[in-house]
Short mmCIF file of C-alpha atoms and ligand atoms in Angstrom, two decimals:
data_model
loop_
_atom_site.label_atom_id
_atom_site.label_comp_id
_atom_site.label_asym_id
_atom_site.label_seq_id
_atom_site.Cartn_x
_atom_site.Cartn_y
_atom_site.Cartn_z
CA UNK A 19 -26.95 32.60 48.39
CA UNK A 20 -28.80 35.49 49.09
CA UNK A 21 -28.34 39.54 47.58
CA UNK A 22 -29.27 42.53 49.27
CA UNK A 23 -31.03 45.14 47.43
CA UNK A 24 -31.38 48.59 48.98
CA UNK A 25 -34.51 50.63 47.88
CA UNK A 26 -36.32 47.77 45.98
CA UNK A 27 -39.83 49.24 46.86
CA UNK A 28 -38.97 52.47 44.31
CA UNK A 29 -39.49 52.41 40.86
CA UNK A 30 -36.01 50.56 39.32
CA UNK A 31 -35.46 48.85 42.51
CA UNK A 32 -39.30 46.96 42.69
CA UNK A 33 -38.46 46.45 38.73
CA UNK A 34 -34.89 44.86 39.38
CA UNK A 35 -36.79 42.97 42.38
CA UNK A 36 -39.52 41.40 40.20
CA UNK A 37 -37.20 40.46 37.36
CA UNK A 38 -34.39 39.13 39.79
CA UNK A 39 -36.57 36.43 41.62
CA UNK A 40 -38.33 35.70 38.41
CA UNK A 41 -35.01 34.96 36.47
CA UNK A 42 -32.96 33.52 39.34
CA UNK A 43 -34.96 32.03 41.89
CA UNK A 44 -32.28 33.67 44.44
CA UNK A 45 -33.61 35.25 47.41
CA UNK A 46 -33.80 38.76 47.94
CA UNK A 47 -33.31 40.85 51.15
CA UNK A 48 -35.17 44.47 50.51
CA UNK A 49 -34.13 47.31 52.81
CA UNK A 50 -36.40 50.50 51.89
CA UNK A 51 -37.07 52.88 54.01
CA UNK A 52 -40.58 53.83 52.50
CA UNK A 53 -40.24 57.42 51.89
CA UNK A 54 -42.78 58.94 50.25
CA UNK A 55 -41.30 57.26 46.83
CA UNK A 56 -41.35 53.45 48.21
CA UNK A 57 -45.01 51.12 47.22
CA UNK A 58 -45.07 47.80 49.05
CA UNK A 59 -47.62 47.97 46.91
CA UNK A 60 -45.29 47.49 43.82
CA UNK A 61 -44.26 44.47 45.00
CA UNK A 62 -47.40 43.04 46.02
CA UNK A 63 -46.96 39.80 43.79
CA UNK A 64 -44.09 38.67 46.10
CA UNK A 65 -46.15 38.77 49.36
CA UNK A 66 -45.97 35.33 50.82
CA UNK A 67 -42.95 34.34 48.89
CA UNK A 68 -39.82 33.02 50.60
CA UNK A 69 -37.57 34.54 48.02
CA UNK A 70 -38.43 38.15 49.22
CA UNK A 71 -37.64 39.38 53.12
CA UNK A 72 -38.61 42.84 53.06
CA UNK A 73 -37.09 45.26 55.49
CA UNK A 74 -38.23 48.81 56.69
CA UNK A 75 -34.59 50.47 57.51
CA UNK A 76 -32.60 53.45 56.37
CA UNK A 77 -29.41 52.55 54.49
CA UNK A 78 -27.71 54.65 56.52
CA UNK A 79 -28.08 52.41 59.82
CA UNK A 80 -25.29 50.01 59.96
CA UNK A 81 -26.00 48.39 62.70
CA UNK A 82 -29.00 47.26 60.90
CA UNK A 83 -27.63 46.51 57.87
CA UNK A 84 -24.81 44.67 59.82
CA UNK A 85 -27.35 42.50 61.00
CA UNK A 86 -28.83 41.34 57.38
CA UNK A 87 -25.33 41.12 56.12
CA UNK A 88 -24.78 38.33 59.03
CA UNK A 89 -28.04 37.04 59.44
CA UNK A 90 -28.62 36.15 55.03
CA UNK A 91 -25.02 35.23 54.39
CA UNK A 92 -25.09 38.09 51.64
CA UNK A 93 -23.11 37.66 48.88
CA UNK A 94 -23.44 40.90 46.98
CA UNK A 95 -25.24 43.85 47.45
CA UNK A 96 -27.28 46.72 45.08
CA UNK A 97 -27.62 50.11 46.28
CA UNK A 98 -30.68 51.32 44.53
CA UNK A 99 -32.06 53.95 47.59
CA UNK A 100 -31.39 57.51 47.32
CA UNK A 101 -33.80 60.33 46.95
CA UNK A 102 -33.95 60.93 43.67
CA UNK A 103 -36.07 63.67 42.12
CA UNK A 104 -34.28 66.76 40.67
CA UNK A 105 -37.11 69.17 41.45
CA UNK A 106 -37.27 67.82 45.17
CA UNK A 107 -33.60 68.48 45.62
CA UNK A 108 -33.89 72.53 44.03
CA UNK A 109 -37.10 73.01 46.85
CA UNK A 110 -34.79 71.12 49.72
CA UNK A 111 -31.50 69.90 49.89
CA UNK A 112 -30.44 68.65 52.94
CA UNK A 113 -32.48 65.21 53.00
CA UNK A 114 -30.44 64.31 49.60
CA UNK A 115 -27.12 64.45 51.17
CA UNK A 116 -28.53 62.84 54.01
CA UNK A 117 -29.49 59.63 51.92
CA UNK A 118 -27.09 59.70 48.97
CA UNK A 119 -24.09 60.69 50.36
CA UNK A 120 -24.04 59.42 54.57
CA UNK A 121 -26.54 56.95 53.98
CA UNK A 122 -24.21 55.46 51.65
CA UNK A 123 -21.77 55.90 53.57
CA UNK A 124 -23.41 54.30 56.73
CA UNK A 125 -23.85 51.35 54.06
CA UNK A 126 -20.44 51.05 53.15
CA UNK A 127 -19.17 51.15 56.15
CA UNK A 128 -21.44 48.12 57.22
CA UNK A 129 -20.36 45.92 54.45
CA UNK A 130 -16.97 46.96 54.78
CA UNK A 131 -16.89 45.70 58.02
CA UNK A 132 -19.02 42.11 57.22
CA UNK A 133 -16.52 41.90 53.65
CA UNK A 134 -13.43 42.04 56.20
CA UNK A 135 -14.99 38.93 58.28
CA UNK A 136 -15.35 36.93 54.86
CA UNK A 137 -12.55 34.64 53.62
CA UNK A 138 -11.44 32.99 51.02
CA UNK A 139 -14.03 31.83 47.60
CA UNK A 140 -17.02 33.91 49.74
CA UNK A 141 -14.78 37.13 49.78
CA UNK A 142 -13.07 36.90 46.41
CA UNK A 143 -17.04 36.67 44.56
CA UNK A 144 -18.46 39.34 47.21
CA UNK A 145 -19.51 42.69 44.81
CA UNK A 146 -21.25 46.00 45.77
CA UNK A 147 -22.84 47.04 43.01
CA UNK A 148 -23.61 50.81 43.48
CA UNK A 149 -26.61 52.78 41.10
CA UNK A 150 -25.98 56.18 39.75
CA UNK A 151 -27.05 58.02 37.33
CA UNK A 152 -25.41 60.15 34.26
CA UNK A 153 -26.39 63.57 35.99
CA UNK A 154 -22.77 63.21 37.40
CA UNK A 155 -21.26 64.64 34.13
CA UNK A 156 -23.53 68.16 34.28
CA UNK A 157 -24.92 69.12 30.51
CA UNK A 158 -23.72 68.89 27.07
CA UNK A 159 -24.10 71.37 23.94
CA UNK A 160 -26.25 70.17 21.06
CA UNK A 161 -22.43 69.12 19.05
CA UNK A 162 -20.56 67.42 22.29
CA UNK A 163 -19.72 64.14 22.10
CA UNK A 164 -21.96 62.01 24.49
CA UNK A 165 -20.84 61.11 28.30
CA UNK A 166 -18.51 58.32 28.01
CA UNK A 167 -16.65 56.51 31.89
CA UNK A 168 -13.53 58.84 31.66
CA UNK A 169 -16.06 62.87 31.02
CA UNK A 170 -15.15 64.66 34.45
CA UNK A 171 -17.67 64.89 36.62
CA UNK A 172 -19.66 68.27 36.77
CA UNK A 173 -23.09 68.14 38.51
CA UNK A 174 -25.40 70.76 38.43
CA UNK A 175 -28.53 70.11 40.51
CA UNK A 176 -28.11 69.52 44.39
CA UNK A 177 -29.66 65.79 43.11
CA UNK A 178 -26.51 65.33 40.86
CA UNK A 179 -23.96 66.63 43.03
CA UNK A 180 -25.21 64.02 46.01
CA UNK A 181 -25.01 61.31 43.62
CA UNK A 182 -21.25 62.32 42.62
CA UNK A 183 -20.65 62.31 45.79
CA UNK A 184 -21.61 59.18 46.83
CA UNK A 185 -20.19 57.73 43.39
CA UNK A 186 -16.62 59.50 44.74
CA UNK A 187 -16.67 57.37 48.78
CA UNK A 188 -17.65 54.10 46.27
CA UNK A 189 -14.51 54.62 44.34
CA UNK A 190 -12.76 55.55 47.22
CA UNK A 191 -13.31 51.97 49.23
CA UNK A 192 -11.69 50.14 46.26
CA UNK A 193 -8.79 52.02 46.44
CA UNK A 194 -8.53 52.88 49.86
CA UNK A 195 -10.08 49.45 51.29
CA UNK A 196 -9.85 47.09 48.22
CA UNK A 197 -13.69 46.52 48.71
CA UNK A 198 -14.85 45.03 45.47
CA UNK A 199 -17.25 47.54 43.99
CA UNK A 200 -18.95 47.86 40.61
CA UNK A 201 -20.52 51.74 39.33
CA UNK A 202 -22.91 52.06 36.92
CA UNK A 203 -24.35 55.70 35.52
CA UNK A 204 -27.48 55.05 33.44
CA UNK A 205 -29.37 57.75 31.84
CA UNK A 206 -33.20 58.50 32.26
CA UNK A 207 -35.38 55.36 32.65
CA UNK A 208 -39.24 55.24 31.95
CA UNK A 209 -41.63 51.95 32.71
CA UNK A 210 -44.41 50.60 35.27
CA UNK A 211 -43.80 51.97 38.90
CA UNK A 212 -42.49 54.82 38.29
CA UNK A 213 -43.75 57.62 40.81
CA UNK A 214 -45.67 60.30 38.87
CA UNK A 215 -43.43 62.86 39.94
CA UNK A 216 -41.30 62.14 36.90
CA UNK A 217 -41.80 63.64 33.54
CA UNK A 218 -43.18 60.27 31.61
CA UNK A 219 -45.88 59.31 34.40
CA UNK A 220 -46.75 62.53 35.32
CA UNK A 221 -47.71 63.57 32.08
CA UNK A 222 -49.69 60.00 31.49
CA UNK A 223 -51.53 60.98 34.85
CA UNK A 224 -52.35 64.86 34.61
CA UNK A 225 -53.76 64.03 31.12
CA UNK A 226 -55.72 61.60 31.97
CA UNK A 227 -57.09 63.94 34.88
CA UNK A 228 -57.64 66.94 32.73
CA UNK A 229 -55.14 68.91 33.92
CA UNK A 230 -52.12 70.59 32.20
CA UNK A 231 -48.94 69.08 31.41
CA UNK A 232 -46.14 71.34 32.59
CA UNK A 233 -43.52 72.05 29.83
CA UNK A 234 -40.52 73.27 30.92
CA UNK A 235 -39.00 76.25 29.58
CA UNK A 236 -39.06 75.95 25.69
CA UNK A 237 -39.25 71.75 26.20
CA UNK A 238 -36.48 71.42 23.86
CA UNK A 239 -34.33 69.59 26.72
CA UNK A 240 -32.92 66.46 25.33
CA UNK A 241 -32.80 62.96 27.61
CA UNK A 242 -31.28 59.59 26.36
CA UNK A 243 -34.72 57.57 27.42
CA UNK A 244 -34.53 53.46 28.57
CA UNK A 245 -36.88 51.33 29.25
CA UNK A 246 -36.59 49.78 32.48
CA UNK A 247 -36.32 46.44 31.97
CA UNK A 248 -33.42 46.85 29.79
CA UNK A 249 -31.23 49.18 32.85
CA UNK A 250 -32.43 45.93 35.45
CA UNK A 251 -30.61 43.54 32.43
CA UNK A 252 -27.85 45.66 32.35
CA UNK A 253 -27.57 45.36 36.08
CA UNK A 254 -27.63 42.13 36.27
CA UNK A 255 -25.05 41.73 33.80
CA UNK A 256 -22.62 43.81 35.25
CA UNK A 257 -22.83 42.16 38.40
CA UNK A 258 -22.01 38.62 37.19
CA UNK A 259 -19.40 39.71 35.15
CA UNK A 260 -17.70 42.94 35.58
CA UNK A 261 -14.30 43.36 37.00
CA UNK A 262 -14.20 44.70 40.31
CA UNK A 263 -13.42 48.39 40.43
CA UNK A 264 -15.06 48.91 37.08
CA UNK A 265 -18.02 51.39 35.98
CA UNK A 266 -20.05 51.47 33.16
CA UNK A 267 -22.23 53.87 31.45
CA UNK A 268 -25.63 52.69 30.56
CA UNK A 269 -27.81 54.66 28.49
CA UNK A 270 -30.51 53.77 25.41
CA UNK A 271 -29.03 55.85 22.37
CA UNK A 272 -32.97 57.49 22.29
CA UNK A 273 -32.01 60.88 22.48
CA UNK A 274 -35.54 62.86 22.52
CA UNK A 275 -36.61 66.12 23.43
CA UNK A 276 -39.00 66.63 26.38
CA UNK A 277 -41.70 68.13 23.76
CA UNK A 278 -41.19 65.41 21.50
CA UNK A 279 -41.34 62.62 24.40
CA UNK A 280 -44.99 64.69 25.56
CA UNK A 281 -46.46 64.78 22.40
CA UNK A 282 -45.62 60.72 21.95
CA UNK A 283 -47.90 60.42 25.10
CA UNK A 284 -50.77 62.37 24.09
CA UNK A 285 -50.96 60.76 20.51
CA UNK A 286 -50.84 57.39 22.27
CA UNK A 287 -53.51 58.27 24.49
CA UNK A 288 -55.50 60.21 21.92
CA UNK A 289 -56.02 56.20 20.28
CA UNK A 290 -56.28 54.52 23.47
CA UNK A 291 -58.60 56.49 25.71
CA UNK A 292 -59.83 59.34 23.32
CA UNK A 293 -61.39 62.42 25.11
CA UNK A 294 -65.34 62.48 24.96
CA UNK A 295 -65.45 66.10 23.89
CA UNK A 296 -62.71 65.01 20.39
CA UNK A 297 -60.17 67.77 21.68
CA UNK A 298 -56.30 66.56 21.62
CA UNK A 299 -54.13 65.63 24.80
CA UNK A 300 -51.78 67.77 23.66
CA UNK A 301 -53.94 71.13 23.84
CA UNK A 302 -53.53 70.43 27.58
CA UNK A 303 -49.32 70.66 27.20
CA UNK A 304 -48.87 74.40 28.79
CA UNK A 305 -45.31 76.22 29.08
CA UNK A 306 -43.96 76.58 32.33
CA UNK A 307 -41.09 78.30 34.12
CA UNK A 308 -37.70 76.42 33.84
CA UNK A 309 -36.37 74.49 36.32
CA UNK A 310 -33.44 76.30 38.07
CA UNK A 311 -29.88 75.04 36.60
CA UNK A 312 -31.38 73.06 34.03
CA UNK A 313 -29.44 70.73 32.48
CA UNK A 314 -29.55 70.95 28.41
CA UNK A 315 -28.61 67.86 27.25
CA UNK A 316 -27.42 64.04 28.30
CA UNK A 317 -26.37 61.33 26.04
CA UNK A 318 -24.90 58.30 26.89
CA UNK A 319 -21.96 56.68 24.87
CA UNK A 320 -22.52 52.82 26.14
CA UNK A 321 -19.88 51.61 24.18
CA UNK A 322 -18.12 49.90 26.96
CA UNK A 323 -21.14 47.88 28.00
CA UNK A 324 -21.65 46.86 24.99
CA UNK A 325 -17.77 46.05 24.22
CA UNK A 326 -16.79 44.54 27.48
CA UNK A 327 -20.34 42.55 28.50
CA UNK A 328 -22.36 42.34 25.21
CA UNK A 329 -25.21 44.05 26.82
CA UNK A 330 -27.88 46.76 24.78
CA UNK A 331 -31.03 47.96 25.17
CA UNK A 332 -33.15 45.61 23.81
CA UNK A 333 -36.56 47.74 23.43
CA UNK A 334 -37.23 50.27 21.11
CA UNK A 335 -38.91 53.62 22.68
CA UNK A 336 -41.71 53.54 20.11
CA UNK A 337 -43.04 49.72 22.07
CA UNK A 338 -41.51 50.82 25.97
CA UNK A 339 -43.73 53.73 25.92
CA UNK A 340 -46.88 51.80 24.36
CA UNK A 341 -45.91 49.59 27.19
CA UNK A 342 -45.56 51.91 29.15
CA UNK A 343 -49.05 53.80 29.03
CA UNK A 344 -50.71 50.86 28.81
CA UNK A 345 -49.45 50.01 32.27
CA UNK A 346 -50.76 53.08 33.41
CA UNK A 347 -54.01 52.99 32.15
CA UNK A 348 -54.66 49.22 33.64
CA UNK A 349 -53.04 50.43 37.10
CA UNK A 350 -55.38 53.27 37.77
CA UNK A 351 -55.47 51.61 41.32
CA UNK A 352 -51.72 51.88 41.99
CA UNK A 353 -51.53 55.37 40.63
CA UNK A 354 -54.07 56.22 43.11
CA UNK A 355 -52.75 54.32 45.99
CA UNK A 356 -49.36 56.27 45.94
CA UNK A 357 -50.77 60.14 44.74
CA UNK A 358 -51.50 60.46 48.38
CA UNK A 359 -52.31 63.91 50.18
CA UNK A 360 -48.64 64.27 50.52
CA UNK A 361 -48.48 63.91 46.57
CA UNK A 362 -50.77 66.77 46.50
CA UNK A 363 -49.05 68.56 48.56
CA UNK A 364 -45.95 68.64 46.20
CA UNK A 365 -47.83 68.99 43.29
CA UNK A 366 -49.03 72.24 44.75
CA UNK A 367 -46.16 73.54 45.63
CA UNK A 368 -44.19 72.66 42.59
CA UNK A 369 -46.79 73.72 39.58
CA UNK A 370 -48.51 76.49 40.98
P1 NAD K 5 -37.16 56.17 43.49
O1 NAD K 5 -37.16 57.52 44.09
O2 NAD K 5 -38.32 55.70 42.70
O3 NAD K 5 -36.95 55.08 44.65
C1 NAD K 5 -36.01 55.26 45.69
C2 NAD K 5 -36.28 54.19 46.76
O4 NAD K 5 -35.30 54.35 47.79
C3 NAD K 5 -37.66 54.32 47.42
O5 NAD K 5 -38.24 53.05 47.56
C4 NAD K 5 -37.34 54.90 48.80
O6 NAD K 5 -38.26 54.54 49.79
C5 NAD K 5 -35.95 54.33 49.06
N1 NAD K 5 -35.17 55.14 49.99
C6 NAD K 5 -35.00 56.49 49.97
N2 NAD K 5 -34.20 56.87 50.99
C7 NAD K 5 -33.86 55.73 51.66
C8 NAD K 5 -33.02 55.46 52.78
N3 NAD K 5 -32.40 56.45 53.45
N4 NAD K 5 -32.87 54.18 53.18
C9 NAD K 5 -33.50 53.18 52.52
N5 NAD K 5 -34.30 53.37 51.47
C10 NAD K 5 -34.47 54.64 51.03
O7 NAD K 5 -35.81 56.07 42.65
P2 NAD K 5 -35.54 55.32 41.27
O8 NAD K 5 -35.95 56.18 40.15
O9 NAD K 5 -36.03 53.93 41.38
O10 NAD K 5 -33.94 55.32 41.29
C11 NAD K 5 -33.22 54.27 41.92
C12 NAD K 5 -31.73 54.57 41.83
O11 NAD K 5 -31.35 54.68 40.46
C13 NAD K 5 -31.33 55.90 42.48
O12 NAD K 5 -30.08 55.72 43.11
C14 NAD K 5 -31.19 56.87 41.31
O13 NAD K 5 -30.25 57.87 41.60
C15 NAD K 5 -30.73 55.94 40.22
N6 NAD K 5 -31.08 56.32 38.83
C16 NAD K 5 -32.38 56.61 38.51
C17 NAD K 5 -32.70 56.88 37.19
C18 NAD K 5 -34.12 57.20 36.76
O14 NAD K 5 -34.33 57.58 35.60
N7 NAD K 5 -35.12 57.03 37.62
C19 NAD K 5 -31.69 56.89 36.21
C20 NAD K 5 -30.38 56.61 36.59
C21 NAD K 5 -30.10 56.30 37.91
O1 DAU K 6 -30.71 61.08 33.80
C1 DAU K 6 -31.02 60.22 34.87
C2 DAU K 6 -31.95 60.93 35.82
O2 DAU K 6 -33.21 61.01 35.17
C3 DAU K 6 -32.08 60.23 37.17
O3 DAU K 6 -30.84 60.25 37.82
C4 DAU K 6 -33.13 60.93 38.03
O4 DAU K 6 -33.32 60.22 39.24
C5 DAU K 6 -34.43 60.98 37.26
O5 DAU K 6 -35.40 61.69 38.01
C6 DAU K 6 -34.23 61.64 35.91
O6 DAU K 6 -33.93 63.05 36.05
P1 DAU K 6 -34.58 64.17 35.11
O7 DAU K 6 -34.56 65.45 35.83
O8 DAU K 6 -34.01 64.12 33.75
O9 DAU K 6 -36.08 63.55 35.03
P2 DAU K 6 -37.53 64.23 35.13
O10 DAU K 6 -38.51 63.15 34.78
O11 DAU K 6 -37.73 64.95 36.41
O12 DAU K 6 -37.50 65.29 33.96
C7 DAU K 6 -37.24 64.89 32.61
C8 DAU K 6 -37.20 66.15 31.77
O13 DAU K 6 -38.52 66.71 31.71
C9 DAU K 6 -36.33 67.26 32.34
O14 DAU K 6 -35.72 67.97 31.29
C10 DAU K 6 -37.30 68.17 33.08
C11 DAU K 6 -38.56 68.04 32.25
N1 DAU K 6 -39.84 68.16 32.99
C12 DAU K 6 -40.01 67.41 34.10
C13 DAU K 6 -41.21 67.49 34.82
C14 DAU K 6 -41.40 66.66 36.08
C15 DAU K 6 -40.84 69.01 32.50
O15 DAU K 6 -40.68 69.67 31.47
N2 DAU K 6 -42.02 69.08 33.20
C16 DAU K 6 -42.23 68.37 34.36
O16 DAU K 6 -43.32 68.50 34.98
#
């Protein structure tokens, strides 16, 4: 049996990847289209392995995806691409409804088509397994419950309203087509890989460069933080054993503050790599202007995860982000591999 996994060259996808063929000795099929988010080099300790085909594609090209479908005898597939940076989507919309919403659809349509042709055992275990995120449900107030499957959707960012959109076809080929998907919504996820666009790396890698680390707005912005590893489990786990048609929120109850989350970082790296002149990381943490629409508060209420499949984060934030930096500070090499000039391009353009 084989599964195909879209965007496995990004940060949860080359995760998932790693994990998967470690744990299952299944073969993988990785169709990444190597935007300016997607490392081969990530996934550099699978070259030469027959349990990992990687494929340069778009998602959105179903004749391609057709093709793998056929040609690997797929029996479930994870849609991990999408463009995925909030910030990315305020400067320039159109590419995230290009990937998230008819590149899905392009998918869907292609397995759609390759599920009809199935029969029997094959069909009945088929699963699409589709990855979203809990910027669907928009922003809570410090006293609001936290997002549980059944909170309306309300995005906010261009980002979030792609990814509801997509989530809304997926929903709509069980009904409509009886295709057996599965929807997860997980809340912000921090580990090795992760393009330093994103708060947690970002802030690892401008303070180890001497540069500021942009707080935005008063930092008091609260995430639901989980470690990778344990979103890839969860993943997993809902794809063996969830009921078809079913989504699940998955989240790490770690509600932190963005200023809280920062100053973690710098006292870590204050012990680990302490600066030669004795100042703090955290004089380099500078207030910034908001980002537009900014969403206050997530929280995730995994209950039904936990209830229906047994699954919960399994580490702590306080040993994930020790992980974490670590990680960072013995992959200087991939860090500067992927901050190309078209990294520093962005940078520019976002921070100044
Ligand atoms: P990422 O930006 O690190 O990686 C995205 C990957 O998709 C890259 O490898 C990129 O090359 C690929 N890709 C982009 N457009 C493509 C296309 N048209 N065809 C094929 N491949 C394409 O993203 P990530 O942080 O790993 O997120 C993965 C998924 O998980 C996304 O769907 C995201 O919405 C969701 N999610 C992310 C988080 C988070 O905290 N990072 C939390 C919840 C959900
Ligand atoms: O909640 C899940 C989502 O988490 C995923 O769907 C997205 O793909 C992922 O990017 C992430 O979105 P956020 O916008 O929450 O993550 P980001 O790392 O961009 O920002 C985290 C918080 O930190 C947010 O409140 C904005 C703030 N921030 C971010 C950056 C990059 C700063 O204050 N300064 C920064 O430079």
């Amino acid at each position: 049996m084989t599964i195909l996994i879209t965007g496995g060259a990004g940060f949860i996808g080359a995760n998932f990847v790693l994990e998967w063929v470690k744990a299952t000795g299944e073969p993988v099929v990785n169709l990444d289209a190597l935007t300016y988010a997607g490392n081969r080099a990530s996934l550099q300790s699978l070259e030469g392995s027959n349990l990992h085909h990687f494929v340069h594609g778009e998602i959105g090209d179903a004749a391609l995806v057709g093709e793998l479908l056929a040609t690997h005898k797929v029996r479930a597939v994870i849609n991990f691409a999408a463009e995925s940076h909030v910030d990315r989507s305020i400067k320039g919309p159109t590419r995230f409804f290009e990937t998230n919403v008819m590149g899905t659809l392009g998918l869907l349509e292609a397995v759609r088509a390759y599920w009809g042709g199935l029969g029997g055992a094959v069909k009945d275990a088929f699963r699409f397994l589709h990855v979203s995120t809990d910027e669907v449900y928009g922003t809570l107030a410090p006293d609001e419950p936290a997002f549980s499957e059944t909170t309306p959707y309300r995005p906010n960012s261009p980002y979030a309203a792609s990814k509801a959109s997509s989530d809304h076809i997926v929903r709509s080929y069980h009904e409509t087509y009886g295709l057996p998907v599965l929807l997860t919504n997980c809340s912000n996820n921090y580990g090795p890989l992760q393009f330093p666009e994103k708060l947690i790396p970002l802030v690892i890698h401008n303070a180890l460069a001497g540069k500021d680390l942009p707080i935005y707005g008063d930092g008091l912005q609260v995430r639901d933080w989980l470690y990778v590893g344990d979103h890839c489990t969860a993943i997993r786990q809902v794809l063996e054993t969830a009921a078809p048609g079913a989504s699940y929120n998955i989240g790490g109850d770690n509600q932190m503050t963005n200023l809280a989350v920062v100053r973690h970082i710098c006292a870590l790296l204050d012990a680990r790599r302490p600066k030669a002149d004795g100042s703090r990381y955290a004089d380099q943490m500078k207030h910034v202007t908001d980002r537009p629409g900014h969403d206050r508060r997530y929280a995730i209420d995994a209950r039904k995860i936990a209830h229906d499949l047994g699954w919960q984060p399994s580490v702590r934030f306080e040993d994930g982000i020790r992980q974490t930096v670590d990680w960072y500070l013995a992959n200087a090499g991939w860090v500067e591999n992927v901050t190309s000039g078209a990294y520093r391009d962005w940078v520019a353009r976002q921070y100044t």
